[in-house]
């Protein structure tokens, strides 16, 4: 593993690292923030999955999570959103290809060769992190924004016992019913509707559920709100009586101004689940 950079940050270290992924068959870059107390003992970890067109860097520099994670003694992990590089399939559309992995294991060509983001985040990267950094494997939580909110919710529901809590900011909540989101899901997974259910937070909550609390924030002035279909997830949470909160934030849009405004709430939510 290559160290790209390391910078002191709120008493801890914000690092960027690169490694060769066996699953994605390319070099993958990710960020890790380690609070000061990680110098002495393994610390709980909060995963942050980013949205369409983002790399590992967007949330790392714009979400403002490090300050709150340092106060709570949490590590942060910022993975990339897709495989990248020469020879990796891409598309002109911003919601398909590089920067738009949708956190699935693609089964269709030309995507299946590299786009194995589900396995990368569920298996390969966690093993590397635990082997390399002072991270407590038994205390993990996950959050995400937009496409990353979709990934966080579906990964949490499909990995029982791994994550103590899950949160999302403006997630793609019901992609199997969203005409806008269907294009990428069809391209990556084909027409297998049963497999789709694993990658739809609204459907997964009804079928698989989740052992911990859920927090969702959605801006009312989000220009993508019709495509995101937040009402579907809110209804599923109410119908399953799932513990947690779905909050509509008046006047907020889809940007990192929205994300950074509520980041402290999300870090505190996960710290409570991880540390009490």
mmCIF file of N, CA and C in Angstrom, residues 73-186:
data_model
loop_
_atom_site.group_PDB
_atom_site.id
_atom_site.type_symbol
_atom_site.label_atom_id
_atom_site.label_comp_id
_atom_site.label_asym_id
_atom_site.label_seq_id
_atom_site.Cartn_x
_atom_site.Cartn_y
_atom_site.Cartn_z
ATOM 1 N N UNK A 73 -13.541 10.535 19.117
ATOM 2 C CA UNK A 73 -12.577 9.436 19.051
ATOM 3 C C UNK A 73 -12.897 8.400 17.994
ATOM 4 N N UNK A 74 -13.448 8.856 16.870
ATOM 5 C CA UNK A 74 -13.808 7.942 15.781
ATOM 6 C C UNK A 74 -12.835 8.072 14.621
ATOM 7 N N UNK A 75 -12.531 6.948 13.988
ATOM 8 C CA UNK A 75 -11.847 6.971 12.703
ATOM 9 C C UNK A 75 -12.881 7.189 11.604
ATOM 10 N N UNK A 76 -12.460 7.785 10.500
ATOM 11 C CA UNK A 76 -13.307 7.979 9.330
ATOM 12 C C UNK A 76 -12.656 7.320 8.126
ATOM 13 N N UNK A 77 -13.464 6.683 7.297
ATOM 14 C CA UNK A 77 -12.963 6.087 6.057
ATOM 15 C C UNK A 77 -13.718 6.693 4.886
ATOM 16 N N UNK A 78 -12.968 7.195 3.899
ATOM 17 C CA UNK A 78 -13.550 7.810 2.711
ATOM 18 C C UNK A 78 -13.128 7.007 1.477
ATOM 19 N N UNK A 79 -13.892 6.000 1.066
ATOM 20 C CA UNK A 79 -13.525 5.241 -0.141
ATOM 21 C C UNK A 79 -13.826 6.036 -1.407
ATOM 22 N N UNK A 80 -13.311 5.581 -2.521
ATOM 23 C CA UNK A 80 -13.677 6.133 -3.815
ATOM 24 C C UNK A 80 -15.056 5.594 -4.208
ATOM 25 N N UNK A 81 -15.630 6.173 -5.252
ATOM 26 C CA UNK A 81 -16.982 5.789 -5.664
ATOM 27 C C UNK A 81 -17.005 4.779 -6.802
ATOM 28 N N UNK A 82 -15.851 4.455 -7.354
ATOM 29 C CA UNK A 82 -15.806 3.498 -8.471
ATOM 30 C C UNK A 82 -14.366 3.119 -8.753
ATOM 31 N N UNK A 83 -14.152 2.063 -9.532
ATOM 32 C CA UNK A 83 -12.813 1.824 -10.070
ATOM 33 C C UNK A 83 -12.466 2.911 -11.082
ATOM 34 N N UNK A 84 -11.195 3.124 -11.285
ATOM 35 C CA UNK A 84 -10.747 4.169 -12.211
ATOM 36 C C UNK A 84 -9.463 3.738 -12.913
ATOM 37 N N UNK A 85 -9.170 4.428 -14.011
ATOM 38 C CA UNK A 85 -7.900 4.222 -14.683
ATOM 39 C C UNK A 85 -8.057 3.797 -16.129
ATOM 40 N N UNK A 86 -6.944 3.772 -16.828
ATOM 41 C CA UNK A 86 -6.922 3.362 -18.223
ATOM 42 C C UNK A 86 -7.381 1.905 -18.333
ATOM 43 N N UNK A 87 -8.282 1.661 -19.244
ATOM 44 C CA UNK A 87 -8.793 0.311 -19.439
ATOM 45 C C UNK A 87 -10.034 -0.008 -18.642
ATOM 46 N N UNK A 88 -10.418 0.873 -17.702
ATOM 47 C CA UNK A 88 -11.645 0.684 -16.930
ATOM 48 C C UNK A 88 -12.808 1.288 -17.717
ATOM 49 N N UNK A 89 -13.871 0.528 -17.905
ATOM 50 C CA UNK A 89 -15.011 0.978 -18.697
ATOM 51 C C UNK A 89 -15.578 2.278 -18.146
ATOM 52 N N UNK A 90 -16.082 3.117 -19.060
ATOM 53 C CA UNK A 90 -16.639 4.406 -18.669
ATOM 54 C C UNK A 90 -17.799 4.738 -19.597
ATOM 55 N N UNK A 91 -18.487 5.823 -19.293
ATOM 56 C CA UNK A 91 -19.631 6.258 -20.095
ATOM 57 C C UNK A 91 -19.688 7.776 -20.038
ATOM 58 N N UNK A 92 -20.256 8.381 -21.068
ATOM 59 C CA UNK A 92 -20.357 9.840 -21.100
ATOM 60 C C UNK A 92 -21.347 10.364 -20.067
ATOM 61 N N UNK A 93 -22.330 9.559 -19.688
ATOM 62 C CA UNK A 93 -23.322 9.987 -18.700
ATOM 63 C C UNK A 93 -22.669 10.085 -17.322
ATOM 64 N N UNK A 94 -23.071 11.093 -16.552
ATOM 65 C CA UNK A 94 -22.446 11.282 -15.240
ATOM 66 C C UNK A 94 -22.902 10.243 -14.224
ATOM 67 N N UNK A 95 -24.028 9.550 -14.498
ATOM 68 C CA UNK A 95 -24.541 8.568 -13.535
ATOM 69 C C UNK A 95 -24.278 7.136 -13.966
ATOM 70 N N UNK A 96 -23.229 6.941 -14.759
ATOM 71 C CA UNK A 96 -22.817 5.595 -15.153
ATOM 72 C C UNK A 96 -21.320 5.618 -15.437
ATOM 73 N N UNK A 97 -20.619 4.581 -14.987
ATOM 74 C CA UNK A 97 -19.191 4.487 -15.261
ATOM 75 C C UNK A 97 -18.334 5.063 -14.148
ATOM 76 N N UNK A 98 -17.169 5.572 -14.494
ATOM 77 C CA UNK A 98 -16.217 6.053 -13.499
ATOM 78 C C UNK A 98 -16.813 7.230 -12.726
ATOM 79 N N UNK A 99 -16.754 7.118 -11.395
ATOM 80 C CA UNK A 99 -17.395 8.081 -10.525
ATOM 81 C C UNK A 99 -18.822 7.730 -10.198
ATOM 82 N N UNK A 100 -19.299 6.603 -10.714
ATOM 83 C CA UNK A 100 -20.705 6.226 -10.523
ATOM 84 C C UNK A 100 -20.842 4.707 -10.401
ATOM 85 N N UNK A 101 -20.135 4.133 -9.446
ATOM 86 C CA UNK A 101 -20.153 2.678 -9.291
ATOM 87 C C UNK A 101 -21.410 2.130 -8.656
ATOM 88 N N UNK A 102 -22.213 2.978 -8.015
ATOM 89 C CA UNK A 102 -23.480 2.597 -7.385
ATOM 90 C C UNK A 102 -23.337 1.519 -6.313
ATOM 91 N N UNK A 103 -22.118 1.205 -5.920
ATOM 92 C CA UNK A 103 -21.868 0.276 -4.820
ATOM 93 C C UNK A 103 -22.522 -1.084 -5.055
ATOM 94 N N UNK A 104 -22.374 -1.602 -6.270
ATOM 95 C CA UNK A 104 -22.885 -2.930 -6.608
ATOM 96 C C UNK A 104 -21.743 -3.761 -7.193
ATOM 97 N N UNK A 105 -21.952 -5.068 -7.259
ATOM 98 C CA UNK A 105 -21.084 -5.953 -8.029
ATOM 99 C C UNK A 105 -21.711 -6.132 -9.404
ATOM 100 N N UNK A 106 -21.157 -5.477 -10.418
ATOM 101 C CA UNK A 106 -21.732 -5.548 -11.759
ATOM 102 C C UNK A 106 -21.643 -6.966 -12.310
ATOM 103 N N UNK A 107 -22.687 -7.359 -12.997
ATOM 104 C CA UNK A 107 -22.735 -8.689 -13.626
ATOM 105 C C UNK A 107 -22.753 -8.606 -15.144
ATOM 106 N N UNK A 108 -22.907 -7.399 -15.690
ATOM 107 C CA UNK A 108 -23.058 -7.222 -17.132
ATOM 108 C C UNK A 108 -21.797 -6.613 -17.733
ATOM 109 N N UNK A 109 -21.517 -6.969 -18.974
ATOM 110 C CA UNK A 109 -20.390 -6.382 -19.703
ATOM 111 C C UNK A 109 -20.775 -5.001 -20.217
ATOM 112 N N UNK A 110 -19.790 -4.070 -20.284
ATOM 113 C CA UNK A 110 -18.367 -4.221 -19.971
ATOM 114 C C UNK A 110 -18.016 -3.946 -18.508
ATOM 115 N N UNK A 111 -19.027 -3.820 -17.656
ATOM 116 C CA UNK A 111 -18.814 -3.343 -16.286
ATOM 117 C C UNK A 111 -18.299 -4.408 -15.332
ATOM 118 N N UNK A 112 -18.641 -5.671 -15.599
ATOM 119 C CA UNK A 112 -18.336 -6.734 -14.641
ATOM 120 C C UNK A 112 -16.838 -6.916 -14.400
ATOM 121 N N UNK A 113 -16.014 -6.567 -15.350
ATOM 122 C CA UNK A 113 -14.568 -6.768 -15.215
ATOM 123 C C UNK A 113 -13.987 -5.992 -14.034
ATOM 124 N N UNK A 114 -14.460 -4.769 -13.796
ATOM 125 C CA UNK A 114 -13.878 -3.917 -12.764
ATOM 126 C C UNK A 114 -14.852 -3.442 -11.693
ATOM 127 N N UNK A 115 -16.110 -3.324 -12.028
ATOM 128 C CA UNK A 115 -17.073 -2.669 -11.127
ATOM 129 C C UNK A 115 -17.613 -3.647 -10.082
ATOM 130 N N UNK A 116 -16.757 -3.954 -9.114
ATOM 131 C CA UNK A 116 -17.095 -4.859 -8.017
ATOM 132 C C UNK A 116 -17.037 -4.089 -6.697
ATOM 133 N N UNK A 117 -17.755 -2.993 -6.654
ATOM 134 C CA UNK A 117 -17.674 -2.092 -5.506
ATOM 135 C C UNK A 117 -18.314 -2.678 -4.252
ATOM 136 N N UNK A 118 -19.337 -3.501 -4.409
ATOM 137 C CA UNK A 118 -19.968 -4.126 -3.240
ATOM 138 C C UNK A 118 -18.959 -5.004 -2.513
ATOM 139 N N UNK A 119 -18.325 -5.902 -3.241
ATOM 140 C CA UNK A 119 -17.334 -6.775 -2.631
ATOM 141 C C UNK A 119 -16.132 -6.009 -2.110
ATOM 142 N N UNK A 120 -15.757 -4.946 -2.815
ATOM 143 C CA UNK A 120 -14.621 -4.140 -2.384
ATOM 144 C C UNK A 120 -14.882 -3.515 -1.020
ATOM 145 N N UNK A 121 -16.098 -2.982 -0.819
ATOM 146 C CA UNK A 121 -16.417 -2.320 0.442
ATOM 147 C C UNK A 121 -16.854 -3.286 1.532
ATOM 148 N N UNK A 122 -17.453 -4.386 1.157
ATOM 149 C CA UNK A 122 -17.927 -5.349 2.154
ATOM 150 C C UNK A 122 -16.819 -6.277 2.622
ATOM 151 N N UNK A 123 -15.811 -6.502 1.787
ATOM 152 C CA UNK A 123 -14.809 -7.517 2.098
ATOM 153 C C UNK A 123 -13.370 -7.015 1.994
ATOM 154 N N UNK A 124 -12.970 -6.562 0.811
ATOM 155 C CA UNK A 124 -11.551 -6.312 0.564
ATOM 156 C C UNK A 124 -11.005 -5.124 1.351
ATOM 157 N N UNK A 125 -11.636 -3.963 1.241
ATOM 158 C CA UNK A 125 -11.112 -2.786 1.936
ATOM 159 C C UNK A 125 -11.191 -2.921 3.457
ATOM 160 N N UNK A 126 -12.273 -3.469 4.040
ATOM 161 C CA UNK A 126 -12.277 -3.655 5.499
ATOM 162 C C UNK A 126 -11.117 -4.501 6.009
ATOM 163 N N UNK A 127 -10.775 -5.570 5.283
ATOM 164 C CA UNK A 127 -9.642 -6.406 5.704
ATOM 165 C C UNK A 127 -8.343 -5.615 5.687
ATOM 166 N N UNK A 128 -8.149 -4.832 4.641
ATOM 167 C CA UNK A 128 -6.934 -4.028 4.532
ATOM 168 C C UNK A 128 -6.846 -3.011 5.667
ATOM 169 N N UNK A 129 -7.973 -2.368 5.990
ATOM 170 C CA UNK A 129 -7.975 -1.346 7.039
ATOM 171 C C UNK A 129 -7.646 -1.937 8.400
ATOM 172 N N UNK A 130 -8.280 -3.052 8.724
ATOM 173 C CA UNK A 130 -8.065 -3.678 10.027
ATOM 174 C C UNK A 130 -6.622 -4.167 10.158
ATOM 175 N N UNK A 131 -6.065 -4.643 9.066
ATOM 176 C CA UNK A 131 -4.685 -5.136 9.099
ATOM 177 C C UNK A 131 -3.655 -4.010 9.176
ATOM 178 N N UNK A 132 -4.050 -2.793 8.772
ATOM 179 C CA UNK A 132 -3.085 -1.709 8.613
ATOM 180 C C UNK A 132 -3.185 -0.633 9.683
ATOM 181 N N UNK A 133 -4.411 -0.325 10.122
ATOM 182 C CA UNK A 133 -4.631 0.819 10.997
ATOM 183 C C UNK A 133 -5.212 0.383 12.345
ATOM 184 N N UNK A 134 -5.171 1.304 13.292
ATOM 185 C CA UNK A 134 -5.714 1.049 14.632
ATOM 186 C C UNK A 134 -7.239 1.227 14.610
ATOM 187 N N UNK A 135 -7.909 0.268 13.995
ATOM 188 C CA UNK A 135 -9.361 0.314 13.836
ATOM 189 C C UNK A 135 -9.979 -0.888 14.534
ATOM 190 N N UNK A 136 -11.034 -0.627 15.289
ATOM 191 C CA UNK A 136 -11.740 -1.675 16.029
ATOM 192 C C UNK A 136 -12.760 -2.332 15.108
ATOM 193 N N UNK A 137 -12.464 -3.537 14.682
ATOM 194 C CA UNK A 137 -13.323 -4.246 13.729
ATOM 195 C C UNK A 137 -14.725 -4.487 14.278
ATOM 196 N N UNK A 138 -14.864 -4.559 15.597
ATOM 197 C CA UNK A 138 -16.151 -4.872 16.213
ATOM 198 C C UNK A 138 -17.041 -3.653 16.388
ATOM 199 N N UNK A 139 -16.535 -2.461 16.102
ATOM 200 C CA UNK A 139 -17.338 -1.239 16.274
ATOM 201 C C UNK A 139 -17.277 -0.414 14.986
ATOM 202 N N UNK A 140 -18.266 -0.633 14.124
ATOM 203 C CA UNK A 140 -18.326 0.058 12.847
ATOM 204 C C UNK A 140 -19.720 0.649 12.639
ATOM 205 N N UNK A 141 -19.762 1.796 11.959
ATOM 206 C CA UNK A 141 -21.003 2.428 11.539
ATOM 207 C C UNK A 141 -20.780 2.963 10.125
ATOM 208 N N UNK A 142 -21.875 3.326 9.445
ATOM 209 C CA UNK A 142 -21.746 3.730 8.045
ATOM 210 C C UNK A 142 -22.754 4.816 7.708
ATOM 211 N N UNK A 143 -22.307 5.777 6.893
ATOM 212 C CA UNK A 143 -23.195 6.831 6.413
ATOM 213 C C UNK A 143 -22.825 7.164 4.976
ATOM 214 N N UNK A 144 -23.667 7.965 4.321
ATOM 215 C CA UNK A 144 -23.368 8.333 2.950
ATOM 216 C C UNK A 144 -24.309 9.398 2.434
ATOM 217 N N UNK A 145 -23.929 9.968 1.294
ATOM 218 C CA UNK A 145 -24.676 11.064 0.675
ATOM 219 C C UNK A 145 -25.095 10.657 -0.734
ATOM 220 N N UNK A 146 -26.372 10.832 -1.057
ATOM 221 C CA UNK A 146 -26.897 10.612 -2.398
ATOM 222 C C UNK A 146 -26.672 9.153 -2.820
ATOM 223 N N UNK A 147 -25.899 8.908 -3.884
ATOM 224 C CA UNK A 147 -25.572 7.531 -4.249
ATOM 225 C C UNK A 147 -24.894 6.820 -3.084
ATOM 226 N N UNK A 148 -24.102 7.550 -2.310
ATOM 227 C CA UNK A 148 -23.455 6.966 -1.138
ATOM 228 C C UNK A 148 -24.430 6.645 -0.032
ATOM 229 N N UNK A 149 -25.516 7.428 0.074
ATOM 230 C CA UNK A 149 -26.563 7.090 1.034
ATOM 231 C C UNK A 149 -27.243 5.788 0.658
ATOM 232 N N UNK A 150 -27.484 5.614 -0.629
ATOM 233 C CA UNK A 150 -27.999 4.339 -1.144
ATOM 234 C C UNK A 150 -27.056 3.198 -0.779
ATOM 235 N N UNK A 151 -25.755 3.395 -0.999
ATOM 236 C CA UNK A 151 -24.786 2.350 -0.692
ATOM 237 C C UNK A 151 -24.703 2.045 0.788
ATOM 238 N N UNK A 152 -24.719 3.082 1.615
ATOM 239 C CA UNK A 152 -24.629 2.886 3.064
ATOM 240 C C UNK A 152 -25.828 2.102 3.584
ATOM 241 N N UNK A 153 -27.015 2.489 3.173
ATOM 242 C CA UNK A 153 -28.229 1.827 3.651
ATOM 243 C C UNK A 153 -28.276 0.369 3.209
ATOM 244 N N UNK A 154 -27.960 0.106 1.962
ATOM 245 C CA UNK A 154 -28.077 -1.271 1.467
ATOM 246 C C UNK A 154 -26.973 -2.174 2.016
ATOM 247 N N UNK A 155 -25.770 -1.641 2.177
ATOM 248 C CA UNK A 155 -24.701 -2.439 2.783
ATOM 249 C C UNK A 155 -25.026 -2.776 4.232
ATOM 250 N N UNK A 156 -25.534 -1.798 4.963
ATOM 251 C CA UNK A 156 -25.869 -2.034 6.371
ATOM 252 C C UNK A 156 -26.924 -3.122 6.506
ATOM 253 N N UNK A 157 -27.928 -3.098 5.643
ATOM 254 C CA UNK A 157 -29.011 -4.068 5.737
ATOM 255 C C UNK A 157 -28.585 -5.462 5.280
ATOM 256 N N UNK A 158 -27.586 -5.529 4.414
ATOM 257 C CA UNK A 158 -27.148 -6.826 3.886
ATOM 258 C C UNK A 158 -26.016 -7.463 4.693
ATOM 259 N N UNK A 159 -25.486 -6.742 5.672
ATOM 260 C CA UNK A 159 -24.372 -7.259 6.480
ATOM 261 C C UNK A 159 -24.783 -7.282 7.947
ATOM 262 N N UNK A 160 -25.641 -8.221 8.349
ATOM 263 C CA UNK A 160 -26.154 -8.227 9.723
ATOM 264 C C UNK A 160 -25.034 -8.280 10.757
ATOM 265 N N UNK A 161 -25.155 -7.435 11.764
ATOM 266 C CA UNK A 161 -24.205 -7.435 12.863
ATOM 267 C C UNK A 161 -22.949 -6.644 12.643
ATOM 268 N N UNK A 162 -22.703 -6.184 11.418
ATOM 269 C CA UNK A 162 -21.451 -5.465 11.165
ATOM 270 C C UNK A 162 -21.524 -4.010 11.608
ATOM 271 N N UNK A 163 -22.616 -3.326 11.293
ATOM 272 C CA UNK A 163 -22.728 -1.895 11.553
ATOM 273 C C UNK A 163 -23.706 -1.632 12.688
ATOM 274 N N UNK A 164 -23.261 -0.831 13.649
ATOM 275 C CA UNK A 164 -24.116 -0.503 14.792
ATOM 276 C C UNK A 164 -25.214 0.477 14.417
ATOM 277 N N UNK A 165 -24.994 1.278 13.374
ATOM 278 C CA UNK A 165 -25.947 2.300 12.967
ATOM 279 C C UNK A 165 -25.685 2.662 11.512
ATOM 280 N N UNK A 166 -26.688 3.273 10.879
ATOM 281 C CA UNK A 166 -26.544 3.724 9.495
ATOM 282 C C UNK A 166 -27.271 5.052 9.344
ATOM 283 N N UNK A 167 -26.680 5.962 8.560
ATOM 284 C CA UNK A 167 -27.343 7.232 8.280
ATOM 285 C C UNK A 167 -27.112 7.609 6.832
ATOM 286 N N UNK A 168 -27.981 8.504 6.341
ATOM 287 C CA UNK A 168 -27.893 8.927 4.948
ATOM 288 C C UNK A 168 -28.351 10.368 4.810
ATOM 289 N N UNK A 169 -27.708 11.063 3.904
ATOM 290 C CA UNK A 169 -28.082 12.429 3.553
ATOM 291 C C UNK A 169 -28.549 12.413 2.101
ATOM 292 N N UNK A 170 -29.828 12.716 1.879
ATOM 293 C CA UNK A 170 -30.425 12.735 0.541
ATOM 294 C C UNK A 170 -30.097 11.466 -0.246
ATOM 295 N N UNK A 171 -30.417 10.289 0.300
ATOM 296 C CA UNK A 171 -30.059 9.050 -0.391
ATOM 297 C C UNK A 171 -30.948 8.769 -1.603
ATOM 298 N N UNK A 172 -30.420 8.014 -2.554
ATOM 299 C CA UNK A 172 -31.257 7.425 -3.595
ATOM 300 C C UNK A 172 -32.011 6.294 -2.902
ATOM 301 N N UNK A 173 -33.273 6.538 -2.600
ATOM 302 C CA UNK A 173 -33.982 5.709 -1.632
ATOM 303 C C UNK A 173 -34.725 4.524 -2.228
ATOM 304 N N UNK A 174 -35.091 4.620 -3.509
ATOM 305 C CA UNK A 174 -35.933 3.565 -4.104
ATOM 306 C C UNK A 174 -35.578 3.407 -5.582
ATOM 307 N N UNK A 175 -34.313 3.052 -5.880
ATOM 308 C CA UNK A 175 -33.843 3.087 -7.272
ATOM 309 C C UNK A 175 -34.586 2.162 -8.225
ATOM 310 N N UNK A 176 -35.159 1.079 -7.727
ATOM 311 C CA UNK A 176 -35.875 0.171 -8.625
ATOM 312 C C UNK A 176 -37.142 0.799 -9.191
ATOM 313 N N UNK A 177 -37.611 1.893 -8.551
ATOM 314 C CA UNK A 177 -38.816 2.576 -9.019
ATOM 315 C C UNK A 177 -38.523 3.969 -9.570
ATOM 316 N N UNK A 178 -37.268 4.358 -9.598
ATOM 317 C CA UNK A 178 -36.887 5.680 -10.082
ATOM 318 C C UNK A 178 -36.385 5.578 -11.517
ATOM 319 N N UNK A 179 -37.091 6.213 -12.444
ATOM 320 C CA UNK A 179 -36.682 6.150 -13.842
ATOM 321 C C UNK A 179 -35.263 6.669 -14.027
ATOM 322 N N UNK A 180 -34.869 7.669 -13.222
ATOM 323 C CA UNK A 180 -33.534 8.242 -13.337
ATOM 324 C C UNK A 180 -32.465 7.250 -12.878
ATOM 325 N N UNK A 181 -32.713 6.530 -11.802
ATOM 326 C CA UNK A 181 -31.709 5.618 -11.248
ATOM 327 C C UNK A 181 -31.692 4.270 -11.963
ATOM 328 N N UNK A 182 -32.779 3.924 -12.628
ATOM 329 C CA UNK A 182 -32.860 2.605 -13.264
ATOM 330 C C UNK A 182 -31.788 2.387 -14.326
ATOM 331 N N UNK A 183 -31.390 3.448 -15.012
ATOM 332 C CA UNK A 183 -30.436 3.278 -16.108
ATOM 333 C C UNK A 183 -29.163 2.596 -15.637
ATOM 334 N N UNK A 184 -28.584 3.115 -14.552
ATOM 335 C CA UNK A 184 -27.331 2.545 -14.056
ATOM 336 C C UNK A 184 -27.540 1.142 -13.505
ATOM 337 N N UNK A 185 -28.620 0.945 -12.744
ATOM 338 C CA UNK A 185 -28.868 -0.377 -12.160
ATOM 339 C C UNK A 185 -29.055 -1.413 -13.257
ATOM 340 N N UNK A 186 -29.833 -1.069 -14.301
ATOM 341 C CA UNK A 186 -30.007 -1.975 -15.438
ATOM 342 C C UNK A 186 -28.670 -2.280 -16.097
#
